[in-house]
Coordinates of C-alpha atoms and ligand atoms in Angstrom, one line a residue:
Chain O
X210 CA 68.0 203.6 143.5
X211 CA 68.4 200.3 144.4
X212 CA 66.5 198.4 147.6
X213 CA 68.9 198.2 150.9
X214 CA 68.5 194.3 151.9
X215 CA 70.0 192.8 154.8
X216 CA 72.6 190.2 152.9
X217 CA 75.6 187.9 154.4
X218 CA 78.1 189.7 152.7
X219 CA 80.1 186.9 150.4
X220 CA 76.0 187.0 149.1
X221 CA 76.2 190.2 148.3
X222 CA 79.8 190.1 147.2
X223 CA 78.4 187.1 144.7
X224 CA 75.1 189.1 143.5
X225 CA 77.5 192.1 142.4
X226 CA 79.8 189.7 140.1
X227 CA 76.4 188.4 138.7
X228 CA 75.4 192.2 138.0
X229 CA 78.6 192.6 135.8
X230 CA 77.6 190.2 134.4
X231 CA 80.9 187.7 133.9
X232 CA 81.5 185.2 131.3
X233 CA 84.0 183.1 133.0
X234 CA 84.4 182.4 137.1
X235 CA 87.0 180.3 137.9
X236 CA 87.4 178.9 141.3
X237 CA 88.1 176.3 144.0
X238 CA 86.9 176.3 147.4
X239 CA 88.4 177.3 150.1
X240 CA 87.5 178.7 153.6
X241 CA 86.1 182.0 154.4
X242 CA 85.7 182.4 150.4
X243 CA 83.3 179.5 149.7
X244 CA 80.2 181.2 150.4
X245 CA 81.1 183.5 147.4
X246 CA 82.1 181.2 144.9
X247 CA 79.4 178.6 146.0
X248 CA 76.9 181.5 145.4
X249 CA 78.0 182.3 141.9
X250 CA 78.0 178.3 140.7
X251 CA 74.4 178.0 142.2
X252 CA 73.2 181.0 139.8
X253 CA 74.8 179.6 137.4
X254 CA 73.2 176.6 137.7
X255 CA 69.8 177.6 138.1
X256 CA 70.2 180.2 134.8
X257 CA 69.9 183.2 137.0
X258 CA 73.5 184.4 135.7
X259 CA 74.6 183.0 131.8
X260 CA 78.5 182.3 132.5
X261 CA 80.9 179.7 132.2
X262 CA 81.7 178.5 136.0
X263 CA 84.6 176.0 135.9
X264 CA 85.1 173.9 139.0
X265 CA 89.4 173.8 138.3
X266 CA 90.9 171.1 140.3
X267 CA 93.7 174.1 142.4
X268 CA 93.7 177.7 143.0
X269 CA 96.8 177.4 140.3
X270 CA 94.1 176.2 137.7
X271 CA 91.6 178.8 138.7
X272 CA 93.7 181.6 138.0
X273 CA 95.2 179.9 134.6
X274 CA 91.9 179.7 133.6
X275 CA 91.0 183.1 134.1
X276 CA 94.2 183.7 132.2
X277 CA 92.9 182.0 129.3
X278 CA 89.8 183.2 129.6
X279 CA 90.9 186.9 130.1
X280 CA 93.0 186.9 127.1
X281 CA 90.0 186.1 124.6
X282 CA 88.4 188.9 125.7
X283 CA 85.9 186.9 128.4
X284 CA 85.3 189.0 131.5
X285 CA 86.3 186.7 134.2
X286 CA 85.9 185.8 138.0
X287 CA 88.1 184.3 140.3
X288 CA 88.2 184.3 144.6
X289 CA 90.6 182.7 147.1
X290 CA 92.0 183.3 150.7
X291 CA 95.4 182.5 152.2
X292 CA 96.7 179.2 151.3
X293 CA 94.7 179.2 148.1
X294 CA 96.1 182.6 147.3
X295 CA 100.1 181.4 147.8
X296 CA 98.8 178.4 145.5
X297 CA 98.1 180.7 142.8
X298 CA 101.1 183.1 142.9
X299 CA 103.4 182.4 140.2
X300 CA 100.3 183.2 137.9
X301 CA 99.4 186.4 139.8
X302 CA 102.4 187.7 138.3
X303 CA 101.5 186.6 135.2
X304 CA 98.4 188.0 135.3
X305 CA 99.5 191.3 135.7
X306 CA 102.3 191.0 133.3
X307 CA 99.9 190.0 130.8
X308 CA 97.9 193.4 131.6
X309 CA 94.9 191.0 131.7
X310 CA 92.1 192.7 133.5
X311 CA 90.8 189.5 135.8
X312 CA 89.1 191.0 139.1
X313 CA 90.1 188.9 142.3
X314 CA 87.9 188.7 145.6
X315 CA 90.0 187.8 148.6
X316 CA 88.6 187.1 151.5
X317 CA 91.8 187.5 153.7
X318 CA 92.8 185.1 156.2
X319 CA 96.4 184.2 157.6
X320 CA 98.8 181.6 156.0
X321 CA 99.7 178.3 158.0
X322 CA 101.7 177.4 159.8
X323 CA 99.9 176.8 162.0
X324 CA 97.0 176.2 160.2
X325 CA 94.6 179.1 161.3
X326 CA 91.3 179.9 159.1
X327 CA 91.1 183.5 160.8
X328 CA 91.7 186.6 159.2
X329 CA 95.0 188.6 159.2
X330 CA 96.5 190.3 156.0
X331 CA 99.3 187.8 155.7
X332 CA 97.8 186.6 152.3
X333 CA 97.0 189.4 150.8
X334 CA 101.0 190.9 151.8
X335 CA 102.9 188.6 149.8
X336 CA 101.5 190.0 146.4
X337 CA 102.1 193.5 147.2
X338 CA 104.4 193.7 144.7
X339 CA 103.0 191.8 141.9
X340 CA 101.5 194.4 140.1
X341 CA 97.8 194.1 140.7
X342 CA 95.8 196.9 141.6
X343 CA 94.7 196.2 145.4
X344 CA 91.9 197.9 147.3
X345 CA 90.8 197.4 151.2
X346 CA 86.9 197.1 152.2
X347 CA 85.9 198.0 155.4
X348 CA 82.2 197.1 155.7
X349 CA 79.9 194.8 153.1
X350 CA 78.5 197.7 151.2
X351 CA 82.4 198.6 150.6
X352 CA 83.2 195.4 149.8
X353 CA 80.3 195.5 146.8
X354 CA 80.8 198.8 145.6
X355 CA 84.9 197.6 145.0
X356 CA 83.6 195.0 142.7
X357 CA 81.6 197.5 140.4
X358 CA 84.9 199.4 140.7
X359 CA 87.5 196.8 140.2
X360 CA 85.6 195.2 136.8
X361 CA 85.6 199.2 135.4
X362 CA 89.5 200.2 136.6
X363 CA 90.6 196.4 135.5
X364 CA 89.2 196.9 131.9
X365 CA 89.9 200.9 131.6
X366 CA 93.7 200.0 132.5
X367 CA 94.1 196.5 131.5
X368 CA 95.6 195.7 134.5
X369 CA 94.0 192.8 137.5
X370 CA 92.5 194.3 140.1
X371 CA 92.6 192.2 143.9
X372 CA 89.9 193.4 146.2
X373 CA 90.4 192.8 149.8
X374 CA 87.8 192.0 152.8
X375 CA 88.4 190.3 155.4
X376 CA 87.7 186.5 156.2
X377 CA 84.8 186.3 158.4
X378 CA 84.5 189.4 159.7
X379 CA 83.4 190.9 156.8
X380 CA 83.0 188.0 154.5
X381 CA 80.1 185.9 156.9
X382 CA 78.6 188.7 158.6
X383 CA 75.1 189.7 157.5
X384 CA 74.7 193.3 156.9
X385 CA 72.2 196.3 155.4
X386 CA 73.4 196.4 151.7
X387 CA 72.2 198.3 148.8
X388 CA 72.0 196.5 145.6
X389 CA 72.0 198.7 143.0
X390 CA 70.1 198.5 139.8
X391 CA 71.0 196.3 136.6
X392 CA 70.5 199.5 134.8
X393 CA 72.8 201.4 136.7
X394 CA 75.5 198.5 136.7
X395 CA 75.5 198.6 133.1
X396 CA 75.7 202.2 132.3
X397 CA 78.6 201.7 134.4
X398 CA 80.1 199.1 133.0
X399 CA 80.0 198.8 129.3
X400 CA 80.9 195.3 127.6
X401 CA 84.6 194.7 127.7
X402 CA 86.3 195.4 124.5
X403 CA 90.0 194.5 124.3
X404 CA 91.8 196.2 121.6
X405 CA 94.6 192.7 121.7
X406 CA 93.1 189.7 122.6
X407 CA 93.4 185.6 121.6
X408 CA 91.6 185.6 118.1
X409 CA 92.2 183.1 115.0
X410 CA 91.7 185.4 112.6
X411 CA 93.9 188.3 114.3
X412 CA 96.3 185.8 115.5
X413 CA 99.1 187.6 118.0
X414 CA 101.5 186.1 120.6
X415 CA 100.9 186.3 124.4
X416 CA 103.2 185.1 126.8
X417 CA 106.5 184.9 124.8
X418 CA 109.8 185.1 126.3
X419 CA 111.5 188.7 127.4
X420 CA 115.1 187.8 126.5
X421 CA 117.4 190.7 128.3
X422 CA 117.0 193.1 125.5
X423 CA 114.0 193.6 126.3
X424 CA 112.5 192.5 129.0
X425 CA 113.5 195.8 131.5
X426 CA 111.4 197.1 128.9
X427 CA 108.0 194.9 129.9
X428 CA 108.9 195.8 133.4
X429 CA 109.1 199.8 132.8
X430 CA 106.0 199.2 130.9
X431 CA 104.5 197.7 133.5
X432 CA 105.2 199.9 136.3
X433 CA 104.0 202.9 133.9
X434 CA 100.9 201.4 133.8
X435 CA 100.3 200.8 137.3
X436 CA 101.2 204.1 138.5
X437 CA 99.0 205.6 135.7
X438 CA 95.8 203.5 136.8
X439 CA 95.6 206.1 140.0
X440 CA 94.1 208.4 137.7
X441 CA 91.4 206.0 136.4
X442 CA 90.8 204.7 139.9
X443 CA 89.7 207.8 141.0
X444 CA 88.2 209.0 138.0
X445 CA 86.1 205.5 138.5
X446 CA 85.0 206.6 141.6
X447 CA 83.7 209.7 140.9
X448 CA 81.5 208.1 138.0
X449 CA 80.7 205.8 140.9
X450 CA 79.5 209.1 143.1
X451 CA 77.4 210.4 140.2
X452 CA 75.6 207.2 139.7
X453 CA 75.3 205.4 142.8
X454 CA 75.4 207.9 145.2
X455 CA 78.7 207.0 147.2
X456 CA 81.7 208.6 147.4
X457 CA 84.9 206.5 147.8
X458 CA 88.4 207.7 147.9
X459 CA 91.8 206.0 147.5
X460 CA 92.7 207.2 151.7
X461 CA 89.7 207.4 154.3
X462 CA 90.5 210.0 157.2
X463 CA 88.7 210.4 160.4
X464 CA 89.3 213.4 162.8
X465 CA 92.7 213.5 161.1
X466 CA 91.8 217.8 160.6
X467 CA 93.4 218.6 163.9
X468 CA 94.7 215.4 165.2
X469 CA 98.3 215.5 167.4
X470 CA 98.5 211.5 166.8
X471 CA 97.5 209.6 164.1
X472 CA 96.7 205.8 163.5
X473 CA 97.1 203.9 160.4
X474 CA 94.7 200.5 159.6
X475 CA 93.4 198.7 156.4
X476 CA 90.2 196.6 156.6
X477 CA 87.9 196.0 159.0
X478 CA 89.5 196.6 162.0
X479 CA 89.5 200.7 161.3
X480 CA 85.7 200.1 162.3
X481 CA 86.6 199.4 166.3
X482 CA 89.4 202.3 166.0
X483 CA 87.5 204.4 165.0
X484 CA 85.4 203.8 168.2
X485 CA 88.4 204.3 169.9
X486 CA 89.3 207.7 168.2
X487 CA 85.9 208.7 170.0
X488 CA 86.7 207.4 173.4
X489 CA 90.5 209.6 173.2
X490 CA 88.9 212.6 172.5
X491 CA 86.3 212.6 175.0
X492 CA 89.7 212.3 177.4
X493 CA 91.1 215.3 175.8
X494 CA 93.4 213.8 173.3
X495 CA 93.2 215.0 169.5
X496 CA 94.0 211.5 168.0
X497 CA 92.6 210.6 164.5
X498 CA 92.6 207.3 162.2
X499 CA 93.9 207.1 158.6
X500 CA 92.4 204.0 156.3
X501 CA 94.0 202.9 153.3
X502 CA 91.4 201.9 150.8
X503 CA 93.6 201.6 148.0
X504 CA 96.9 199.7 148.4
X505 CA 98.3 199.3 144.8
X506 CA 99.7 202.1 143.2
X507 CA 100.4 203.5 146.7
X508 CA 98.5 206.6 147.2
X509 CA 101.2 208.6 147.7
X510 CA 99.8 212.8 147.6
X511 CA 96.7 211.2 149.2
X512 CA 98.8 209.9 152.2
X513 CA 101.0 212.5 152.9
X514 CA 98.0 214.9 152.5
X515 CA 95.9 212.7 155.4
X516 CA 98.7 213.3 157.6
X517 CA 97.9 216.6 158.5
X518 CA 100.1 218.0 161.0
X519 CA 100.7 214.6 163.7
X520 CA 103.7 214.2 165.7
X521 CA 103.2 210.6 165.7
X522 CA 101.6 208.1 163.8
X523 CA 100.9 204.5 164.9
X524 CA 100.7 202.6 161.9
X525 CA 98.5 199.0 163.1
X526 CA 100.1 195.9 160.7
X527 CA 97.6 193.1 160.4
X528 CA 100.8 190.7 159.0
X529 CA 104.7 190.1 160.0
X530 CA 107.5 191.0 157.3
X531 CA 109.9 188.4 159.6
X532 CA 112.8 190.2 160.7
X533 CA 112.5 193.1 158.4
X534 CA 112.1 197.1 159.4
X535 CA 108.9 196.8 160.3
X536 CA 105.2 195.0 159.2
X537 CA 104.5 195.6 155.3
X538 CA 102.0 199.1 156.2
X539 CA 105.0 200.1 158.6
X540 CA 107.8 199.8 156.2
X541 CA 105.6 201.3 153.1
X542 CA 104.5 204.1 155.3
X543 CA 108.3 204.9 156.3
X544 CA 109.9 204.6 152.8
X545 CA 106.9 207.3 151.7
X546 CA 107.8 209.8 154.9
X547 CA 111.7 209.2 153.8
X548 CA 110.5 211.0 150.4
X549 CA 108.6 214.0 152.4
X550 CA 109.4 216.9 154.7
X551 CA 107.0 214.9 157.1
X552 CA 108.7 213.2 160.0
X553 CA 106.2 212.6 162.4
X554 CA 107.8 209.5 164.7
X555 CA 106.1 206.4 163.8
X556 CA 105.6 203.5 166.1
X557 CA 104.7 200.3 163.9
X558 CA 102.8 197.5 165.6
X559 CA 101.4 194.0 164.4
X560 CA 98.2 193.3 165.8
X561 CA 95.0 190.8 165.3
X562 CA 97.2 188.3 164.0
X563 CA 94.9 185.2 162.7
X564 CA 91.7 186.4 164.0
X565 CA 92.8 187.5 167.3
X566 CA 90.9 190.5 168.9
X567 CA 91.5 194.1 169.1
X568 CA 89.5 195.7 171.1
X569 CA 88.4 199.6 171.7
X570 CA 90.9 199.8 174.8
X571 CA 93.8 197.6 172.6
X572 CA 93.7 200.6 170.2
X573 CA 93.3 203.2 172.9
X574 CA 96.7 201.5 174.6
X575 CA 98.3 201.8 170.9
X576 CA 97.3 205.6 171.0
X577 CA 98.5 205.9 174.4
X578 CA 101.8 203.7 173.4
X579 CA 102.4 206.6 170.1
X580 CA 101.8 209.2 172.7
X581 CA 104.8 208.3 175.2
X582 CA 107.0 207.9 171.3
X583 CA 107.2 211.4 171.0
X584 CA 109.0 211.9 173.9
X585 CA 110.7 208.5 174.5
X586 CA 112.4 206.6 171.7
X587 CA 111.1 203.3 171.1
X588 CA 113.5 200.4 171.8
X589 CA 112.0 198.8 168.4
X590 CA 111.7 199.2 165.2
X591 CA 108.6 197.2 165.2
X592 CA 106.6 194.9 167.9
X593 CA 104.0 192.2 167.9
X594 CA 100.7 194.0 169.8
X595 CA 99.6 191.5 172.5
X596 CA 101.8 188.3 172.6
X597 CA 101.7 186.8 175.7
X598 CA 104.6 186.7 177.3
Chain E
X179 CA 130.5 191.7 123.3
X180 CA 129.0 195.1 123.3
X181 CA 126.9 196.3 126.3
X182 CA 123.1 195.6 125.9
X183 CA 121.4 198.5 125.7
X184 CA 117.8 197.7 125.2
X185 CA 116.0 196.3 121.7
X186 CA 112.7 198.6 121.6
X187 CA 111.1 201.6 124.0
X188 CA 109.1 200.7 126.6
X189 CA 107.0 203.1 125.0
X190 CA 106.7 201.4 121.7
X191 CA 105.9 197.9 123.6
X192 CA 102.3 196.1 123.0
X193 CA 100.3 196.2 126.5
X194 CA 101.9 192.8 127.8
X195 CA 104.8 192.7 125.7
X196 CA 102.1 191.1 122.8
X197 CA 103.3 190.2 119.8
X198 CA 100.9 192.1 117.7
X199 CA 102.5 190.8 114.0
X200 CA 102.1 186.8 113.1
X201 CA 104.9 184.9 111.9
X202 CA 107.7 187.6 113.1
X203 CA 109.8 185.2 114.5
X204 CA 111.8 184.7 111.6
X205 CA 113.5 187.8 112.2
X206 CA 114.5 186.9 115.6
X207 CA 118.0 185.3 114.7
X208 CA 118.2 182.0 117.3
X209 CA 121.5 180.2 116.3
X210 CA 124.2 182.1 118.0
X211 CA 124.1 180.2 121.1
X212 CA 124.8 176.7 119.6
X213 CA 127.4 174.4 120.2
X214 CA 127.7 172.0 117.5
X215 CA 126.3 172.2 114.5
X216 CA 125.1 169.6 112.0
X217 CA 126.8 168.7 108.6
X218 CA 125.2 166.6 106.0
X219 CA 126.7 163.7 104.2
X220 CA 125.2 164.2 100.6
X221 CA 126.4 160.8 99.7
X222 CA 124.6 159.2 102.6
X223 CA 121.6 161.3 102.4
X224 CA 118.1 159.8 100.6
X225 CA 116.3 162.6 100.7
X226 CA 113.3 161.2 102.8
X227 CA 112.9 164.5 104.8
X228 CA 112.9 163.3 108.1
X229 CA 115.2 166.0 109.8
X230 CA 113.1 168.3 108.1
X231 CA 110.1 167.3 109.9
X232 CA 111.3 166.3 113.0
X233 CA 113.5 169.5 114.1
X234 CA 112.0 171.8 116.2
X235 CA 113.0 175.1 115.6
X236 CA 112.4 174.4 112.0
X237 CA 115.0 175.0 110.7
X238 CA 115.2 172.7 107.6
X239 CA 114.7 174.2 104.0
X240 CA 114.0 171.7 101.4
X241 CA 116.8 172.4 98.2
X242 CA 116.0 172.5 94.4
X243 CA 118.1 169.4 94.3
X244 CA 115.4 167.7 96.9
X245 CA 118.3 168.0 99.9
X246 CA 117.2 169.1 102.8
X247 CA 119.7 172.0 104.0
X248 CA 119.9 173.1 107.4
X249 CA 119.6 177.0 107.9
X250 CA 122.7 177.9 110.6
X251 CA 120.7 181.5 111.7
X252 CA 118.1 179.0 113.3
X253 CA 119.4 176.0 114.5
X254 CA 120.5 175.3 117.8
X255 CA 122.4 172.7 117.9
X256 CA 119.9 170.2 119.7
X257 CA 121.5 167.4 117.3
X258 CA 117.7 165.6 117.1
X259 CA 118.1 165.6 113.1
X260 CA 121.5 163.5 113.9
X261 CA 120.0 161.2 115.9
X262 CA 117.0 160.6 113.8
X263 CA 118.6 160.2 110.3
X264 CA 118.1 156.9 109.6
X265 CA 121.1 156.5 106.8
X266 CA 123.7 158.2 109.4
X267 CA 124.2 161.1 106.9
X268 CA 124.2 163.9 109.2
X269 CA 127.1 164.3 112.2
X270 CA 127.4 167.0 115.1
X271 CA 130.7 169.0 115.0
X272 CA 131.9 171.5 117.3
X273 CA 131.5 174.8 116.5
X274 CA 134.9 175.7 116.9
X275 CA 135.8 173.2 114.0
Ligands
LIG896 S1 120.5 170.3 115.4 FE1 118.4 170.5 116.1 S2 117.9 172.6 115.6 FE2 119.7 172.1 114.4 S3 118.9 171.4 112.5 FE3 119.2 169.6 113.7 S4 117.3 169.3 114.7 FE4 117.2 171.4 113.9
LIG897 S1 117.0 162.4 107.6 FE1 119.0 161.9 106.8 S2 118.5 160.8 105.0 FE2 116.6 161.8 105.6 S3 116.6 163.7 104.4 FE3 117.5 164.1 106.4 S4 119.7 163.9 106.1 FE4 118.7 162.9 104.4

């Protein structure tokens, strides 16, 4: 087994692309990522890790060049956060479209206006639907072990895999990490093989137009593919289990066996409710906290099976859909209780916008707040946690 | 026109939509969405070869008499071999004419 080493996280992040060993990291700098990327070019540079690392001039010419990359066959690297991300996007659908199996750290931090450097989900929202596969670390040990994972789902499906911790918080925090073994990595990951990829001697087209006969089609295809990486991501993690000695699952449950109220968070933040599940139930109330660690395909079975038997569920947003139903967790969750016999209430709040805290007693309010739902209908749909008024 | 139902399975489709055969595009008829097409004046014409080189779909074929004939099932009416001709031998016309 590998040594436990207290590491600043992005380090650690960084050290794990090395071990899968990469041949191509694309990136530009940008705030909380740098430490990540700037740790990658420096082994680079001093021979530790053999790769191509090309300093692109824009987040839009990192990811085209992992494109590139990608489609000969490279293994390939790439890491943004918030504006950086939204600078990219038109080739994040690309990417995915292309099935090419890039891996993606984001360090997530909210979008400007007003410029903020903190950490909300509001990046990592607005390619939900883009086809990527997208998981959620909660801790730097998480965050490592997703990038073993997303480098052996990416290649097994062919699809680009987005893993998600959080700017600062997780990304700049040092913390006790286990670094695996080379050895291990690479009996975990084998060299990438692509069965279609950019060759002059095998020459084939990527990229060409989807005229309307056809390109329904590339969509379906698409969509098949995604749903059927759920398979492989678990499978992935099971291989993970038996060799590293972790166990990850696509939905994280705590105290959800017998809970009355339930609470739904990605990232980080399920850390401090979790703290707060404790302080409930030494006052009596069965409340319990549901984490999604994989976002994209929506665990579905995995989600309705976490539920248990709540009457409510407070589902904690960490971005705001503007005017819609409710934040991007809240209206995913509701669309997937619409399809089941399940109809706890669910109140949907938005909370730690850009950085700001929530505390132990924030999330024991919110528990409080799901409590007085059952019997009294909320006047919302969904509410920013906290503004000052 | 009759309703579009689809070319080819999703099923049958190359991860990404690739294009897994070289060279296939010849199959993939491109001149139904032309406008005008362009006629050749023979009389005019001296057989240097410049529309062939200089169209971009291409769709230029090179005669046994040395002409070069443009092949309708391609073109698409961009009119570039009209305006490059340097004898004037080749005019647009509507397609309805
Ligand atoms: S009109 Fe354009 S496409 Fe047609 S033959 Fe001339 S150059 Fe080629
Ligand atoms: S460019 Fe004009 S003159 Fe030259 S081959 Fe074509 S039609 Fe003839």
């Amino acid at each position: 087994m590998g040594k436990r080493v207290a590491k600043e996280v992005s380090i650690a992040v960084a050290d794990a692309v090395a071990q899968c060993r990469v041949d191509v990291i694309s990136a530009y700098p940008i705030t909380p990522q740098t430490h990540i990327v700037e740790h990658l070019a420096e082994l680079v540079n001093n021979g530790e890790l053999d790769a191509e690392y090309i300093p692109v001039e824009s987040e839009h010419a990192a990811l085209s060049a992992c494109i590139g990359a990608a489609a000969t066959g490279a293994r390939t690297f790439t890491s943004t956060s918030a504006q950086g991300l939204l600078f990219m996007y038109e080739n994040i659908f690309i990417a995915s479209a292309l099935r090419l199996p890039i891996v993606m750290v984001i360090a997530n931090r909210s979008i400007s206006a007003p410029i903020s450097i903190w950490n909300d989900h509001s990046d990592v929202m607005t390619i939900r639907d883009s086809g990527w596969i997208q998981t959620f670390a909660e801790n730097g040990q998480e965050a490592v072990d997703l990038v073993y994972h997303a480098y052996k789902v990416a290649e097994k499906c062919l699809l680009p895999v987005a893993v998600n911790l959080d700017g600062f918080i997780v990304t700049h925090v040092v913390e006790p990490i286990e670094m695996p073994d080379q050895e291990l990595v690479d009996k975990y990951l084998p060299p990438l093989k692509m069965k279609y990829k950019l060759d002059p001697k095998k020459p084939i087209t990527i990229g060409a137009i989807g005229v309307p006969e056809i390109y329904t089609e590339a969509k379906k295809a698409l969509d098949e593919a995604l749903k059927a990486s759920y398979k492989v991501i678990v499978q992935a993690w099971r291989e993970f289990e038996r060799l590293f000695g972790r166990k990850y699952q696509p939905v994280e449950t705590y105290k959800m066996e017998d809970a009355e109220v339930g609470m739904i968070i990605m990232g980080s933040l399920a850390e401090t409710a979790m703290n707060a599940v404790n302080e409930m139930r030494k006052k009596g109330k069965k409340v319990g906290l549901i984490r999604f660690r994989l976002w994209r395909p929506f665990p579905m079975q995995d989600f309705l099976k976490a539920l248990g038997k709540v009457k409510a569920l407070c589902v904690v947003d960490r971005a705001v859909s503007h005017c819609s139903t409710g934040g991007p967790v809240g209206i995913e969750v509701r669309s997937a209780l619409y399809q089941s016999n399940k109809r706890p209430k669910v109140l949907n709040l938005i909370a730690g916008l850009s950085g700001r805290d929530v505390t132990v007693e924030d999330f024991m309010e919110m528990f409080e707040m799901t409590y007085e739902s059952i019997s009294k209908k909320p006047k919302f749909s969904y509410q920013i946690y906290g503004v000052k008024e | 026109m009759p309703k579009d139902t689809g070319l080819v399975s999703w099923k049958d489709l190359a991860p990404g939509m690739y294009i897994t055969e070289p060279g296939n595009s010849v199959k993939f008829k491109t001149g139904d969405w032309r406008s005008h097409r362009p006629q050749l004046d023979k009389e005019k014409c001296i057989k240097c070869g410049q529309c062939y080189l200089l169209c971009p779909e291409p769709a230029y074929e090179e005669n046994e008499e040395g002409y070069f004939i443009c092949n309708l099932m391609y073109c698409k009416g961009c009119g570039i071999c009209a305006a490059i001709c340097p004898k004037g031998a080749i005019t647009m016309v509507l397609e309805e004419e």
